Tab-separated table of C-alpha atoms in Angstrom:
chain	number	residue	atom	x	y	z
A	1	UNK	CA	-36.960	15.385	16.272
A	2	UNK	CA	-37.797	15.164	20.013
A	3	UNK	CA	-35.491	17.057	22.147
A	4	UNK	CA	-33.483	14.215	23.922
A	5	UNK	CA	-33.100	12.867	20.151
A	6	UNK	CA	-31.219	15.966	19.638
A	7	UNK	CA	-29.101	16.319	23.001
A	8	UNK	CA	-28.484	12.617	22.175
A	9	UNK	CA	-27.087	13.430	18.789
A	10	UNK	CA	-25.078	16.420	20.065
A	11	UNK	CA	-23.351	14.400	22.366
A	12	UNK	CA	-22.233	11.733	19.608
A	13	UNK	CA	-21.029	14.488	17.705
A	14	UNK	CA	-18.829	15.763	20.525
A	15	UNK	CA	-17.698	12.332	21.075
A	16	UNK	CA	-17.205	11.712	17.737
A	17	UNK	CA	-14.695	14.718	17.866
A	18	UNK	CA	-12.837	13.944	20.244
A	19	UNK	CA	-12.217	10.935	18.770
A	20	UNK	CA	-11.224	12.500	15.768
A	21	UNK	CA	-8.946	14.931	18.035
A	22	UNK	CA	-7.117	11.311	19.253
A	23	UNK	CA	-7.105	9.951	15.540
A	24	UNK	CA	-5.533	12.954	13.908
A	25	UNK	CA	-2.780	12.896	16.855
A	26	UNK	CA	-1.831	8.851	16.695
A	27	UNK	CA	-1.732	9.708	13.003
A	28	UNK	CA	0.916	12.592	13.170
A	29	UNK	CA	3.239	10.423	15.485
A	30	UNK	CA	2.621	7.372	12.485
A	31	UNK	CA	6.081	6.393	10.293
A	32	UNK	CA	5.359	3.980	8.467
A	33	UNK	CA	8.149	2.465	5.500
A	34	UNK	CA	8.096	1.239	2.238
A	35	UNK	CA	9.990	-0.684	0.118
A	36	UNK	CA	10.699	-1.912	-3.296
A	37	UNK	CA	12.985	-4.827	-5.007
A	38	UNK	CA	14.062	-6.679	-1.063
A	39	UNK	CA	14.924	-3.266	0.359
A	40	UNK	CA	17.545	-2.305	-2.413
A	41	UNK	CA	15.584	1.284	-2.246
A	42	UNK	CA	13.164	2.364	1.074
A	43	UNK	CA	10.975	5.688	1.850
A	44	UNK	CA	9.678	6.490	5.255
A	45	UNK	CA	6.083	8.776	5.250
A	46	UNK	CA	4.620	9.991	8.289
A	47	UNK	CA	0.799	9.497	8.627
A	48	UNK	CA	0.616	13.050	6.978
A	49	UNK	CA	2.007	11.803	4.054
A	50	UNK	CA	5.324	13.612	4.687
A	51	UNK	CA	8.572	12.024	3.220
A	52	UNK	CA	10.681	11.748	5.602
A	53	UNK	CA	13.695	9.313	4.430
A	54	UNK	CA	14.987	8.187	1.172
A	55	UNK	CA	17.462	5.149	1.531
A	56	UNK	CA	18.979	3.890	-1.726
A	57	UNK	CA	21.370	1.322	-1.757
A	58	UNK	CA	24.313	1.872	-3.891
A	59	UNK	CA	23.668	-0.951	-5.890
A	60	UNK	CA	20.430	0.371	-7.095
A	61	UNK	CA	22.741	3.939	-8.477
A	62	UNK	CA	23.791	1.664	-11.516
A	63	UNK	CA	20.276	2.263	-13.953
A	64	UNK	CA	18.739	5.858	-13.294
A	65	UNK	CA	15.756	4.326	-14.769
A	66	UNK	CA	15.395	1.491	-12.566
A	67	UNK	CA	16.299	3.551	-9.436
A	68	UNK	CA	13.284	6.106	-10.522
A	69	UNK	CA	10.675	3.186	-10.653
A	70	UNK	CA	11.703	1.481	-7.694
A	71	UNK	CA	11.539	4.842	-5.570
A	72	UNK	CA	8.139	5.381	-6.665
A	73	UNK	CA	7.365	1.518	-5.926
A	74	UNK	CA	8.603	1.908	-2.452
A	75	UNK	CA	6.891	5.373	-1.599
A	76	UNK	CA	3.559	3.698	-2.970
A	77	UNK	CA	4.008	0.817	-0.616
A	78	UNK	CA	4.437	3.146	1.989
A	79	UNK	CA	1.263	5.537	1.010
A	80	UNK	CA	-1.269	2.535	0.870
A	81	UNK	CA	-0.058	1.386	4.522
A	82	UNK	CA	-0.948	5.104	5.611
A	83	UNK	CA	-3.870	4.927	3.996
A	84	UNK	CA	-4.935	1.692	5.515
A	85	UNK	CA	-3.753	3.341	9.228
A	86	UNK	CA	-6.215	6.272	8.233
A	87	UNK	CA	-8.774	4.135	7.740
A	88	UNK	CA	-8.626	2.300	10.484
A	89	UNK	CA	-8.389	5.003	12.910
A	90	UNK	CA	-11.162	7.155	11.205
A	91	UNK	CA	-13.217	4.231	11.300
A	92	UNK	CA	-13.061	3.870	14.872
A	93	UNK	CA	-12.917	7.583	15.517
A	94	UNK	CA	-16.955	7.723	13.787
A	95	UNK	CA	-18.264	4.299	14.854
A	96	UNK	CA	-22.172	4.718	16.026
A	97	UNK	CA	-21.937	7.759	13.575
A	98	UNK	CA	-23.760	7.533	10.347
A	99	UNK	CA	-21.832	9.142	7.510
A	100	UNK	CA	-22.828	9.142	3.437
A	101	UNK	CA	-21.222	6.721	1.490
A	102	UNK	CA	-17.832	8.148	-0.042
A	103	UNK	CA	-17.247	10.482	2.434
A	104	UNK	CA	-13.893	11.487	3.434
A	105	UNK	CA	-12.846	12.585	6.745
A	106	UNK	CA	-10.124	15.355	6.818
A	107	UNK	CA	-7.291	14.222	8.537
């Protein structure tokens, strides 16, 4: 590799991070919310993942069964909608950068 090819591909790499730098940041200021059976149970997730809020209406407290399924319904609604934020952000925090296919940026 020449030696402007390199310089070149240092400074992509820098840019690259700082991108990253803004990505991670608009990420930890994400809430996102989820919700299952019209709104009868919601979660709130930051774009760490963190749970933030529960809200259960009290007509959901009737079947403990029910209540379970929908909580986990309404925190996986919520986790794919981080996940989609992730990707979009990553994506645009390493366009111009080639990475391998399947590879996972740590966020």
């Amino acid at each position: 590799m020449m030696k402007g090819g390199l310089a070149g591909l240092m400074k992509q790499a820098q840019q690259m991070q700082e991108k990253m730098k803004t990505a991670q940041a608009q990420l930890a200021a994400l809430e996102v919310s989820g919700q299952a059976a019209g709104g009868l149970v919601k979660v709130s997730l930051t774009g760490k993942y963190e749970l933030r809020r529960v809200q259960i209406d009290p007509a959901a407290m009737d079947d403990r069964e029910m209540l379970e399924d929908l909580i986990v319904t309404a925190y996986s609604e919520a986790f794919k909608q981080v996940e989609a934020a992730n990707a979009q952000l990553m994506s645009g925090a390493t366009a111009g950068m080639p990475m391998p296919p399947g590879f996972k940026l740590p966020f």
